[in-house]
């Protein structure tokens, strides 16, 4: 065929990677011991689709490799081969190899032949080892599972299309023509089913064929040709041995064909029609990392409705404006209120388009936990909840690596070895939970384990050793937990290749801060620990608190604000005569005067009691920012300062206020650094 | 758009270029008119904390955040109070990766002049008193001398300016 296949490649790769995810997820569930027919079927179907697609596009290495996997899966599906952990492991490794092959193929490179060969050999050795299933079945399976046996000198194919085959777009003639290309082909047509002309439906296929291919080709080559039609026909492919006289072959085979379900054609009977298969894969599939985005049609419809409403409002307002008199003021107000509402709804709908379920990130963890657990010799159960919580695509993309790091940490450092757990009176299997949920305009992701918890003493010892804290400091639990976010801090007793290279938590925190989020740790010695990440739902919009200092207006991200307080004189404490701290309940908070840090002229409040203190959560704990006044809370659209200017320390971006003027958005960690750099608040680092 | 393409053609036809000339005190300056995005009256901008003194702040240019530089301060001249004639020339300059818009506060715009390449003289050295690195050349327009400004340099030098390292503030 001379059709340009390139355009379909993208789709093929996308679907194949989805298929791999399906296979991986299914295999991991099987690994838990629960063998569900539907599970094996799903894996088989995914493998089958990849094989079919790669064969069609001429990626023969991929097709050949997948074929071996498929054969193994097929035996498992039929119950002729038990599902053993070993088989599952081999299949999981094969999925990895297949993924690499597909990636290489997509980039136009050829896959590493050595690796493929090794893995294929491993698969084949599993295939060659006898299953423990009923003996008669394995005998039946012989001709098919050994289909690459070299002794076949030719093939005898009985091809009986179902009447509807031509409606699926397949032409039996084309198939026969392709077969003829492989070698000498003898075709015997069977016209016995042809109806009288008056009942003849030109769109149905009444013919069937008996084909003798006189060429020692691979079974796979023949399978490839029938790939697209095997669901729509009765098909029997039998090798013709050199010593087997060809004349004998048709007799028994004909009778087998008409039998209800002879083993050689069981592929036919058990196949489901292709439509449901495809749909199922779509539903359970995960997207490959591409820059496109799949949007739920409901979201698009909602958007279109919204735009419709907006257009109506707009035309209403412009009619009103054409001939306006004061009597219509009420209508104008109504119209503007409507416009306001529609604009806000439209904005929300547009934002919805970028929202994807967090399962895109979570989906990699079952495999990770499985592999790592095996490597570390720990028994681990992974529980995930809230996978459908939606979050901005950019957040999804950027949160993946930090999460992997945190989960690895939990598995490696948090959870104990089985013996240790039993000794501590805990269940042998450790649990790691991944939860995601929405809370107050943010998405919260929790990673909880029931391991040993953070070791307070060891962290402290390490911090002393590194000179991060002074001996005589009395630190709260919270402050100790903060220490592990310091650069170069790792409490792992041994540096393992799993985690513990000390490049960890500070990078994790930085990544999360860059997303405008925050991270905190809860830990109960012996009971486990939890890492709680809060992220904004979207990076384009921010809930902000507008504050005034002097003549200037700034936005403080609401996510950072703990509370805002009016300072009373008795709350102020001087530290070594150098700076003030505010006693708030049991904490002493360092104070940053925004007008000092930013050099703002004419602040109304220079004394703490004159202004308002916005208590914010930053790296290293809470601190108070002194501002003149709080103006209000509003959602602001984040604009980049760097697009036309450059990064400004202490400022994360800008936004445009309702009056068209620009207001800058505070970057809380940056403000803290500025203040510390100015030498203004030495005590910041000490008390933090 | 149409005007721009006309100008572009003019450039080719004459081997010269058109420059928008403006005044800073008694001195005349010019910028390549193809780099000029728009000219707008001065209006208060939002100050950027800890920025060099020549950065007046940022303004909202139809949704984009654009920095505004006081060109007098940028060139090391005495600042003056802004008046009715004070304008902001928004220029589009090529940054390292993408082009950026910058607003330049000047005393007043004069006119558009055509400059042929052979009429441009090299900039004499003024020593340390004046940063001549931003002047690509000088031309004589009638009685006046006009210094041609390198707007790209304006932006790049600003990015490397140590004064923008705010840690020391």
PDB file of N, CA and C in Angstrom, chain A residues 199-290:
ATOM      1  N   UNK A 199     -31.380 -13.826  -3.043  1.00  0.00           N
ATOM      2  CA  UNK A 199     -31.077 -13.504  -1.640  1.00  0.00           C
ATOM      3  C   UNK A 199     -29.666 -12.964  -1.462  1.00  0.00           C
ATOM      4  N   UNK A 200     -29.004 -12.823  -2.575  1.00  0.00           N
ATOM      5  CA  UNK A 200     -27.595 -12.460  -2.502  1.00  0.00           C
ATOM      6  C   UNK A 200     -27.421 -11.013  -2.023  1.00  0.00           C
ATOM      7  N   UNK A 201     -26.628 -10.847  -0.977  1.00  0.00           N
ATOM      8  CA  UNK A 201     -26.319  -9.492  -0.497  1.00  0.00           C
ATOM      9  C   UNK A 201     -24.890  -9.181  -0.907  1.00  0.00           C
ATOM     10  N   UNK A 202     -24.714  -8.207  -1.789  1.00  0.00           N
ATOM     11  CA  UNK A 202     -23.365  -7.960  -2.317  1.00  0.00           C
ATOM     12  C   UNK A 202     -22.368  -7.523  -1.240  1.00  0.00           C
ATOM     13  N   UNK A 203     -22.878  -7.119  -0.085  1.00  0.00           N
ATOM     14  CA  UNK A 203     -21.939  -6.661   0.940  1.00  0.00           C
ATOM     15  C   UNK A 203     -21.505  -7.775   1.873  1.00  0.00           C
ATOM     16  N   UNK A 204     -22.039  -8.964   1.664  1.00  0.00           N
ATOM     17  CA  UNK A 204     -21.657 -10.061   2.541  1.00  0.00           C
ATOM     18  C   UNK A 204     -20.666 -10.973   1.841  1.00  0.00           C
ATOM     19  N   UNK A 205     -19.921 -11.664   2.641  1.00  0.00           N
ATOM     20  CA  UNK A 205     -18.927 -12.565   2.087  1.00  0.00           C
ATOM     21  C   UNK A 205     -19.402 -13.999   2.277  1.00  0.00           C
ATOM     22  N   UNK A 206     -19.603 -14.704   1.165  1.00  0.00           N
ATOM     23  CA  UNK A 206     -20.108 -16.066   1.261  1.00  0.00           C
ATOM     24  C   UNK A 206     -19.035 -17.103   0.990  1.00  0.00           C
ATOM     25  N   UNK A 207     -17.896 -16.611   0.536  1.00  0.00           N
ATOM     26  CA  UNK A 207     -16.883 -17.555   0.080  1.00  0.00           C
ATOM     27  C   UNK A 207     -15.930 -17.922   1.211  1.00  0.00           C
ATOM     28  N   UNK A 208     -15.345 -19.089   1.094  1.00  0.00           N
ATOM     29  CA  UNK A 208     -14.243 -19.414   1.991  1.00  0.00           C
ATOM     30  C   UNK A 208     -13.182 -20.123   1.170  1.00  0.00           C
ATOM     31  N   UNK A 209     -11.982 -20.167   1.766  1.00  0.00           N
ATOM     32  CA  UNK A 209     -10.839 -20.638   0.978  1.00  0.00           C
ATOM     33  C   UNK A 209     -10.011 -21.649   1.750  1.00  0.00           C
ATOM     34  N   UNK A 210      -9.430 -22.490   0.966  1.00  0.00           N
ATOM     35  CA  UNK A 210      -8.495 -23.468   1.462  1.00  0.00           C
ATOM     36  C   UNK A 210      -7.164 -23.112   0.808  1.00  0.00           C
ATOM     37  N   UNK A 211      -6.192 -22.734   1.631  1.00  0.00           N
ATOM     38  CA  UNK A 211      -4.974 -22.203   1.036  1.00  0.00           C
ATOM     39  C   UNK A 211      -3.784 -23.082   1.383  1.00  0.00           C
ATOM     40  N   UNK A 212      -2.975 -23.343   0.398  1.00  0.00           N
ATOM     41  CA  UNK A 212      -1.720 -24.061   0.652  1.00  0.00           C
ATOM     42  C   UNK A 212      -0.577 -23.148   0.292  1.00  0.00           C
ATOM     43  N   UNK A 213       0.169 -22.784   1.294  1.00  0.00           N
ATOM     44  CA  UNK A 213       1.315 -21.921   1.055  1.00  0.00           C
ATOM     45  C   UNK A 213       2.551 -22.806   1.058  1.00  0.00           C
ATOM     46  N   UNK A 214       3.210 -22.820  -0.057  1.00  0.00           N
ATOM     47  CA  UNK A 214       4.353 -23.709  -0.185  1.00  0.00           C
ATOM     48  C   UNK A 214       5.640 -22.920   0.040  1.00  0.00           C
ATOM     49  N   UNK A 215       5.793 -22.427   1.237  1.00  0.00           N
ATOM     50  CA  UNK A 215       7.017 -21.665   1.528  1.00  0.00           C
ATOM     51  C   UNK A 215       7.313 -21.802   3.013  1.00  0.00           C
ATOM     52  N   UNK A 216       8.572 -22.006   3.372  1.00  0.00           N
ATOM     53  CA  UNK A 216       8.929 -22.190   4.780  1.00  0.00           C
ATOM     54  C   UNK A 216       9.017 -20.852   5.510  1.00  0.00           C
ATOM     55  N   UNK A 217       7.945 -20.133   5.576  1.00  0.00           N
ATOM     56  CA  UNK A 217       7.995 -18.816   6.218  1.00  0.00           C
ATOM     57  C   UNK A 217       7.635 -18.956   7.695  1.00  0.00           C
ATOM     58  N   UNK A 218       7.920 -17.930   8.448  1.00  0.00           N
ATOM     59  CA  UNK A 218       7.566 -17.882   9.863  1.00  0.00           C
ATOM     60  C   UNK A 218       6.060 -17.837  10.030  1.00  0.00           C
ATOM     61  N   UNK A 219       5.618 -18.480  11.089  1.00  0.00           N
ATOM     62  CA  UNK A 219       4.206 -18.386  11.420  1.00  0.00           C
ATOM     63  C   UNK A 219       3.802 -16.924  11.632  1.00  0.00           C
ATOM     64  N   UNK A 220       4.748 -16.152  12.198  1.00  0.00           N
ATOM     65  CA  UNK A 220       4.434 -14.756  12.505  1.00  0.00           C
ATOM     66  C   UNK A 220       4.070 -13.970  11.253  1.00  0.00           C
ATOM     67  N   UNK A 221       4.735 -14.294  10.150  1.00  0.00           N
ATOM     68  CA  UNK A 221       4.453 -13.560   8.919  1.00  0.00           C
ATOM     69  C   UNK A 221       2.996 -13.780   8.506  1.00  0.00           C
ATOM     70  N   UNK A 222       2.542 -14.999   8.689  1.00  0.00           N
ATOM     71  CA  UNK A 222       1.173 -15.320   8.298  1.00  0.00           C
ATOM     72  C   UNK A 222       0.192 -14.665   9.271  1.00  0.00           C
ATOM     73  N   UNK A 223       0.537 -14.753  10.531  1.00  0.00           N
ATOM     74  CA  UNK A 223      -0.322 -14.122  11.545  1.00  0.00           C
ATOM     75  C   UNK A 223      -0.509 -12.647  11.253  1.00  0.00           C
ATOM     76  N   UNK A 224       0.578 -12.056  10.845  1.00  0.00           N
ATOM     77  CA  UNK A 224       0.576 -10.634  10.561  1.00  0.00           C
ATOM     78  C   UNK A 224      -0.481 -10.296   9.512  1.00  0.00           C
ATOM     79  N   UNK A 225      -0.547 -11.136   8.498  1.00  0.00           N
ATOM     80  CA  UNK A 225      -1.470 -10.876   7.397  1.00  0.00           C
ATOM     81  C   UNK A 225      -2.920 -10.975   7.874  1.00  0.00           C
ATOM     82  N   UNK A 226      -3.138 -11.927   8.773  1.00  0.00           N
ATOM     83  CA  UNK A 226      -4.516 -12.120   9.230  1.00  0.00           C
ATOM     84  C   UNK A 226      -4.860 -11.273  10.454  1.00  0.00           C
ATOM     85  N   UNK A 227      -3.884 -10.468  10.843  1.00  0.00           N
ATOM     86  CA  UNK A 227      -4.029  -9.740  12.086  1.00  0.00           C
ATOM     87  C   UNK A 227      -5.336  -8.977  12.215  1.00  0.00           C
ATOM     88  N   UNK A 228      -5.722  -8.308  11.163  1.00  0.00           N
ATOM     89  CA  UNK A 228      -6.866  -7.416  11.256  1.00  0.00           C
ATOM     90  C   UNK A 228      -8.190  -8.154  11.074  1.00  0.00           C
ATOM     91  N   UNK A 229      -8.099  -9.388  10.621  1.00  0.00           N
ATOM     92  CA  UNK A 229      -9.366 -10.047  10.313  1.00  0.00           C
ATOM     93  C   UNK A 229      -9.654 -11.215  11.246  1.00  0.00           C
ATOM     94  N   UNK A 230      -8.711 -11.526  12.135  1.00  0.00           N
ATOM     95  CA  UNK A 230      -8.900 -12.778  12.865  1.00  0.00           C
ATOM     96  C   UNK A 230     -10.146 -12.775  13.751  1.00  0.00           C
ATOM     97  N   UNK A 231     -10.662 -11.592  14.027  1.00  0.00           N
ATOM     98  CA  UNK A 231     -11.903 -11.558  14.797  1.00  0.00           C
ATOM     99  C   UNK A 231     -13.119 -11.751  13.916  1.00  0.00           C
ATOM    100  N   UNK A 232     -12.913 -11.658  12.641  1.00  0.00           N
ATOM    101  CA  UNK A 232     -14.041 -11.678  11.718  1.00  0.00           C
ATOM    102  C   UNK A 232     -14.040 -12.903  10.814  1.00  0.00           C
ATOM    103  N   UNK A 233     -13.331 -13.914  11.240  1.00  0.00           N
ATOM    104  CA  UNK A 233     -13.329 -15.095  10.393  1.00  0.00           C
ATOM    105  C   UNK A 233     -13.021 -16.333  11.237  1.00  0.00           C
ATOM    106  N   UNK A 234     -13.286 -17.482  10.658  1.00  0.00           N
ATOM    107  CA  UNK A 234     -12.797 -18.718  11.245  1.00  0.00           C
ATOM    108  C   UNK A 234     -11.488 -19.015  10.538  1.00  0.00           C
ATOM    109  N   UNK A 235     -10.488 -19.237  11.341  1.00  0.00           N
ATOM    110  CA  UNK A 235      -9.171 -19.349  10.755  1.00  0.00           C
ATOM    111  C   UNK A 235      -8.447 -20.528  11.382  1.00  0.00           C
ATOM    112  N   UNK A 236      -7.857 -21.344  10.545  1.00  0.00           N
ATOM    113  CA  UNK A 236      -7.013 -22.413  11.059  1.00  0.00           C
ATOM    114  C   UNK A 236      -5.729 -22.402  10.254  1.00  0.00           C
ATOM    115  N   UNK A 237      -4.624 -22.291  10.976  1.00  0.00           N
ATOM    116  CA  UNK A 237      -3.341 -22.268  10.289  1.00  0.00           C
ATOM    117  C   UNK A 237      -2.538 -23.462  10.780  1.00  0.00           C
ATOM    118  N   UNK A 238      -2.197 -24.334   9.877  1.00  0.00           N
ATOM    119  CA  UNK A 238      -1.492 -25.547  10.288  1.00  0.00           C
ATOM    120  C   UNK A 238      -0.211 -25.700   9.513  1.00  0.00           C
ATOM    121  N   UNK A 239       0.854 -26.030  10.209  1.00  0.00           N
ATOM    122  CA  UNK A 239       2.117 -26.221   9.491  1.00  0.00           C
ATOM    123  C   UNK A 239       2.077 -27.509   8.677  1.00  0.00           C
ATOM    124  N   UNK A 240       2.714 -27.492   7.561  1.00  0.00           N
ATOM    125  CA  UNK A 240       2.852 -28.702   6.752  1.00  0.00           C
ATOM    126  C   UNK A 240       4.295 -29.155   6.906  1.00  0.00           C
ATOM    127  N   UNK A 241       4.472 -30.348   7.484  1.00  0.00           N
ATOM    128  CA  UNK A 241       5.824 -30.830   7.719  1.00  0.00           C
ATOM    129  C   UNK A 241       6.387 -31.386   6.419  1.00  0.00           C
ATOM    130  N   UNK A 242       7.696 -31.457   6.410  1.00  0.00           N
ATOM    131  CA  UNK A 242       8.343 -31.933   5.185  1.00  0.00           C
ATOM    132  C   UNK A 242       7.927 -33.369   4.864  1.00  0.00           C
ATOM    133  N   UNK A 243       7.838 -34.152   5.926  1.00  0.00           N
ATOM    134  CA  UNK A 243       7.534 -35.556   5.665  1.00  0.00           C
ATOM    135  C   UNK A 243       6.037 -35.837   5.613  1.00  0.00           C
ATOM    136  N   UNK A 244       5.246 -34.804   5.924  1.00  0.00           N
ATOM    137  CA  UNK A 244       3.811 -35.033   5.894  1.00  0.00           C
ATOM    138  C   UNK A 244       3.283 -34.793   4.493  1.00  0.00           C
ATOM    139  N   UNK A 245       2.717 -35.785   3.891  1.00  0.00           N
ATOM    140  CA  UNK A 245       2.160 -35.603   2.548  1.00  0.00           C
ATOM    141  C   UNK A 245       1.015 -34.593   2.604  1.00  0.00           C
ATOM    142  N   UNK A 246       1.053 -33.677   1.719  1.00  0.00           N
ATOM    143  CA  UNK A 246       0.088 -32.596   1.785  1.00  0.00           C
ATOM    144  C   UNK A 246      -1.354 -33.086   1.655  1.00  0.00           C
ATOM    145  N   UNK A 247      -1.545 -34.112   0.868  1.00  0.00           N
ATOM    146  CA  UNK A 247      -2.909 -34.569   0.606  1.00  0.00           C
ATOM    147  C   UNK A 247      -3.652 -34.948   1.889  1.00  0.00           C
ATOM    148  N   UNK A 248      -2.877 -35.383   2.885  1.00  0.00           N
ATOM    149  CA  UNK A 248      -3.560 -35.833   4.095  1.00  0.00           C
ATOM    150  C   UNK A 248      -4.087 -34.681   4.945  1.00  0.00           C
ATOM    151  N   UNK A 249      -3.478 -33.588   4.781  1.00  0.00           N
ATOM    152  CA  UNK A 249      -3.795 -32.481   5.684  1.00  0.00           C
ATOM    153  C   UNK A 249      -5.254 -32.033   5.660  1.00  0.00           C
ATOM    154  N   UNK A 250      -5.863 -31.819   4.518  1.00  0.00           N
ATOM    155  CA  UNK A 250      -7.197 -31.222   4.533  1.00  0.00           C
ATOM    156  C   UNK A 250      -8.223 -32.043   5.289  1.00  0.00           C
ATOM    157  N   UNK A 251      -8.152 -33.323   5.150  1.00  0.00           N
ATOM    158  CA  UNK A 251      -9.192 -34.152   5.725  1.00  0.00           C
ATOM    159  C   UNK A 251      -9.507 -33.841   7.181  1.00  0.00           C
ATOM    160  N   UNK A 252      -8.584 -34.134   8.100  1.00  0.00           N
ATOM    161  CA  UNK A 252      -8.875 -33.910   9.508  1.00  0.00           C
ATOM    162  C   UNK A 252      -9.121 -32.438   9.830  1.00  0.00           C
ATOM    163  N   UNK A 253      -8.442 -31.576   9.128  1.00  0.00           N
ATOM    164  CA  UNK A 253      -8.582 -30.162   9.446  1.00  0.00           C
ATOM    165  C   UNK A 253      -9.972 -29.649   9.147  1.00  0.00           C
ATOM    166  N   UNK A 254     -10.524 -30.110   8.050  1.00  0.00           N
ATOM    167  CA  UNK A 254     -11.881 -29.688   7.717  1.00  0.00           C
ATOM    168  C   UNK A 254     -12.830 -30.023   8.848  1.00  0.00           C
ATOM    169  N   UNK A 255     -12.673 -31.221   9.340  1.00  0.00           N
ATOM    170  CA  UNK A 255     -13.583 -31.630  10.398  1.00  0.00           C
ATOM    171  C   UNK A 255     -13.338 -30.819  11.666  1.00  0.00           C
ATOM    172  N   UNK A 256     -12.078 -30.465  11.898  1.00  0.00           N
ATOM    173  CA  UNK A 256     -11.786 -29.672  13.096  1.00  0.00           C
ATOM    174  C   UNK A 256     -12.450 -28.315  13.003  1.00  0.00           C
ATOM    175  N   UNK A 257     -12.435 -27.819  11.798  1.00  0.00           N
ATOM    176  CA  UNK A 257     -12.998 -26.496  11.626  1.00  0.00           C
ATOM    177  C   UNK A 257     -14.467 -26.441  12.024  1.00  0.00           C
ATOM    178  N   UNK A 258     -15.161 -27.463  11.636  1.00  0.00           N
ATOM    179  CA  UNK A 258     -16.585 -27.425  11.910  1.00  0.00           C
ATOM    180  C   UNK A 258     -16.904 -27.821  13.352  1.00  0.00           C
ATOM    181  N   UNK A 259     -15.928 -28.380  14.024  1.00  0.00           N
ATOM    182  CA  UNK A 259     -16.172 -28.691  15.426  1.00  0.00           C
ATOM    183  C   UNK A 259     -16.377 -27.401  16.215  1.00  0.00           C
ATOM    184  N   UNK A 260     -16.979 -27.540  17.377  1.00  0.00           N
ATOM    185  CA  UNK A 260     -17.387 -26.341  18.107  1.00  0.00           C
ATOM    186  C   UNK A 260     -16.192 -25.475  18.475  1.00  0.00           C
ATOM    187  N   UNK A 261     -15.257 -26.038  19.190  1.00  0.00           N
ATOM    188  CA  UNK A 261     -14.131 -25.207  19.576  1.00  0.00           C
ATOM    189  C   UNK A 261     -12.847 -26.016  19.630  1.00  0.00           C
ATOM    190  N   UNK A 262     -12.359 -26.408  18.516  1.00  0.00           N
ATOM    191  CA  UNK A 262     -11.101 -27.154  18.533  1.00  0.00           C
ATOM    192  C   UNK A 262      -9.961 -26.233  18.944  1.00  0.00           C
ATOM    193  N   UNK A 263      -8.953 -26.795  19.578  1.00  0.00           N
ATOM    194  CA  UNK A 263      -7.894 -25.975  20.151  1.00  0.00           C
ATOM    195  C   UNK A 263      -7.223 -25.063  19.137  1.00  0.00           C
ATOM    196  N   UNK A 264      -7.045 -25.556  17.930  1.00  0.00           N
ATOM    197  CA  UNK A 264      -6.287 -24.781  16.970  1.00  0.00           C
ATOM    198  C   UNK A 264      -6.962 -23.467  16.615  1.00  0.00           C
ATOM    199  N   UNK A 265      -8.227 -23.362  16.853  1.00  0.00           N
ATOM    200  CA  UNK A 265      -8.868 -22.104  16.491  1.00  0.00           C
ATOM    201  C   UNK A 265      -9.513 -21.444  17.700  1.00  0.00           C
ATOM    202  N   UNK A 266      -9.009 -21.741  18.839  1.00  0.00           N
ATOM    203  CA  UNK A 266      -9.646 -21.153  20.015  1.00  0.00           C
ATOM    204  C   UNK A 266      -9.469 -19.640  20.038  1.00  0.00           C
ATOM    205  N   UNK A 267      -8.496 -19.164  19.311  1.00  0.00           N
ATOM    206  CA  UNK A 267      -8.339 -17.713  19.251  1.00  0.00           C
ATOM    207  C   UNK A 267      -9.575 -17.074  18.653  1.00  0.00           C
ATOM    208  N   UNK A 268     -10.198 -17.834  17.758  1.00  0.00           N
ATOM    209  CA  UNK A 268     -11.355 -17.281  17.080  1.00  0.00           C
ATOM    210  C   UNK A 268     -12.522 -17.137  18.036  1.00  0.00           C
ATOM    211  N   UNK A 269     -12.813 -18.237  18.699  1.00  0.00           N
ATOM    212  CA  UNK A 269     -14.015 -18.256  19.509  1.00  0.00           C
ATOM    213  C   UNK A 269     -13.985 -17.284  20.675  1.00  0.00           C
ATOM    214  N   UNK A 270     -12.812 -17.082  21.245  1.00  0.00           N
ATOM    215  CA  UNK A 270     -12.778 -16.326  22.495  1.00  0.00           C
ATOM    216  C   UNK A 270     -12.587 -14.835  22.315  1.00  0.00           C
ATOM    217  N   UNK A 271     -12.269 -14.490  21.098  1.00  0.00           N
ATOM    218  CA  UNK A 271     -12.068 -13.067  20.866  1.00  0.00           C
ATOM    219  C   UNK A 271     -13.358 -12.289  21.014  1.00  0.00           C
ATOM    220  N   UNK A 272     -13.225 -11.153  21.601  1.00  0.00           N
ATOM    221  CA  UNK A 272     -14.355 -10.246  21.600  1.00  0.00           C
ATOM    222  C   UNK A 272     -14.238  -9.377  20.357  1.00  0.00           C
ATOM    223  N   UNK A 273     -15.315  -8.744  20.037  1.00  0.00           N
ATOM    224  CA  UNK A 273     -15.252  -7.880  18.866  1.00  0.00           C
ATOM    225  C   UNK A 273     -14.311  -6.717  19.191  1.00  0.00           C
ATOM    226  N   UNK A 274     -13.702  -6.130  18.181  1.00  0.00           N
ATOM    227  CA  UNK A 274     -12.662  -5.135  18.446  1.00  0.00           C
ATOM    228  C   UNK A 274     -13.180  -3.863  19.100  1.00  0.00           C
ATOM    229  N   UNK A 275     -14.435  -3.530  18.927  1.00  0.00           N
ATOM    230  CA  UNK A 275     -14.904  -2.243  19.453  1.00  0.00           C
ATOM    231  C   UNK A 275     -14.783  -2.140  20.981  1.00  0.00           C
ATOM    232  N   UNK A 276     -15.363  -3.084  21.718  1.00  0.00           N
ATOM    233  CA  UNK A 276     -15.253  -2.947  23.166  1.00  0.00           C
ATOM    234  C   UNK A 276     -13.808  -3.009  23.646  1.00  0.00           C
ATOM    235  N   UNK A 277     -13.005  -3.774  22.939  1.00  0.00           N
ATOM    236  CA  UNK A 277     -11.618  -3.880  23.358  1.00  0.00           C
ATOM    237  C   UNK A 277     -10.967  -2.510  23.327  1.00  0.00           C
ATOM    238  N   UNK A 278     -11.166  -1.858  22.227  1.00  0.00           N
ATOM    239  CA  UNK A 278     -10.514  -0.569  22.078  1.00  0.00           C
ATOM    240  C   UNK A 278     -11.011   0.426  23.115  1.00  0.00           C
ATOM    241  N   UNK A 279     -12.306   0.410  23.319  1.00  0.00           N
ATOM    242  CA  UNK A 279     -12.861   1.367  24.253  1.00  0.00           C
ATOM    243  C   UNK A 279     -12.282   1.160  25.642  1.00  0.00           C
ATOM    244  N   UNK A 280     -12.163  -0.077  26.005  1.00  0.00           N
ATOM    245  CA  UNK A 280     -11.669  -0.358  27.342  1.00  0.00           C
ATOM    246  C   UNK A 280     -10.249   0.162  27.534  1.00  0.00           C
ATOM    247  N   UNK A 281      -9.443  -0.007  26.510  1.00  0.00           N
ATOM    248  CA  UNK A 281      -8.076   0.475  26.640  1.00  0.00           C
ATOM    249  C   UNK A 281      -8.037   1.977  26.781  1.00  0.00           C
ATOM    250  N   UNK A 282      -8.885   2.610  26.037  1.00  0.00           N
ATOM    251  CA  UNK A 282      -8.913   4.069  26.125  1.00  0.00           C
ATOM    252  C   UNK A 282      -9.227   4.509  27.535  1.00  0.00           C
ATOM    253  N   UNK A 283     -10.206   3.842  28.104  1.00  0.00           N
ATOM    254  CA  UNK A 283     -10.692   4.285  29.386  1.00  0.00           C
ATOM    255  C   UNK A 283      -9.628   4.116  30.455  1.00  0.00           C
ATOM    256  N   UNK A 284      -8.977   2.979  30.431  1.00  0.00           N
ATOM    257  CA  UNK A 284      -8.047   2.721  31.507  1.00  0.00           C
ATOM    258  C   UNK A 284      -6.650   3.213  31.170  1.00  0.00           C
ATOM    259  N   UNK A 285      -6.514   3.835  30.024  1.00  0.00           N
ATOM    260  CA  UNK A 285      -5.187   4.193  29.573  1.00  0.00           C
ATOM    261  C   UNK A 285      -4.617   5.430  30.242  1.00  0.00           C
ATOM    262  N   UNK A 286      -3.319   5.538  30.200  1.00  0.00           N
ATOM    263  CA  UNK A 286      -2.640   6.721  30.699  1.00  0.00           C
ATOM    264  C   UNK A 286      -1.956   7.386  29.523  1.00  0.00           C
ATOM    265  N   UNK A 287      -1.885   8.686  29.559  1.00  0.00           N
ATOM    266  CA  UNK A 287      -1.315   9.389  28.432  1.00  0.00           C
ATOM    267  C   UNK A 287       0.200   9.297  28.449  1.00  0.00           C
ATOM    268  N   UNK A 288       0.765   9.262  27.282  1.00  0.00           N
ATOM    269  CA  UNK A 288       2.216   9.319  27.187  1.00  0.00           C
ATOM    270  C   UNK A 288       2.625  10.776  27.339  1.00  0.00           C
ATOM    271  N   UNK A 289       3.899  11.004  27.649  1.00  0.00           N
ATOM    272  CA  UNK A 289       4.291  12.392  27.853  1.00  0.00           C
ATOM    273  C   UNK A 289       4.350  13.151  26.537  1.00  0.00           C
ATOM    274  N   UNK A 290       3.269  13.706  26.131  1.00  0.00           N
ATOM    275  CA  UNK A 290       3.294  14.537  24.943  1.00  0.00           C
ATOM    276  C   UNK A 290       2.698  15.869  25.320  1.00  0.00           C
TER     277      UNK A 290
END
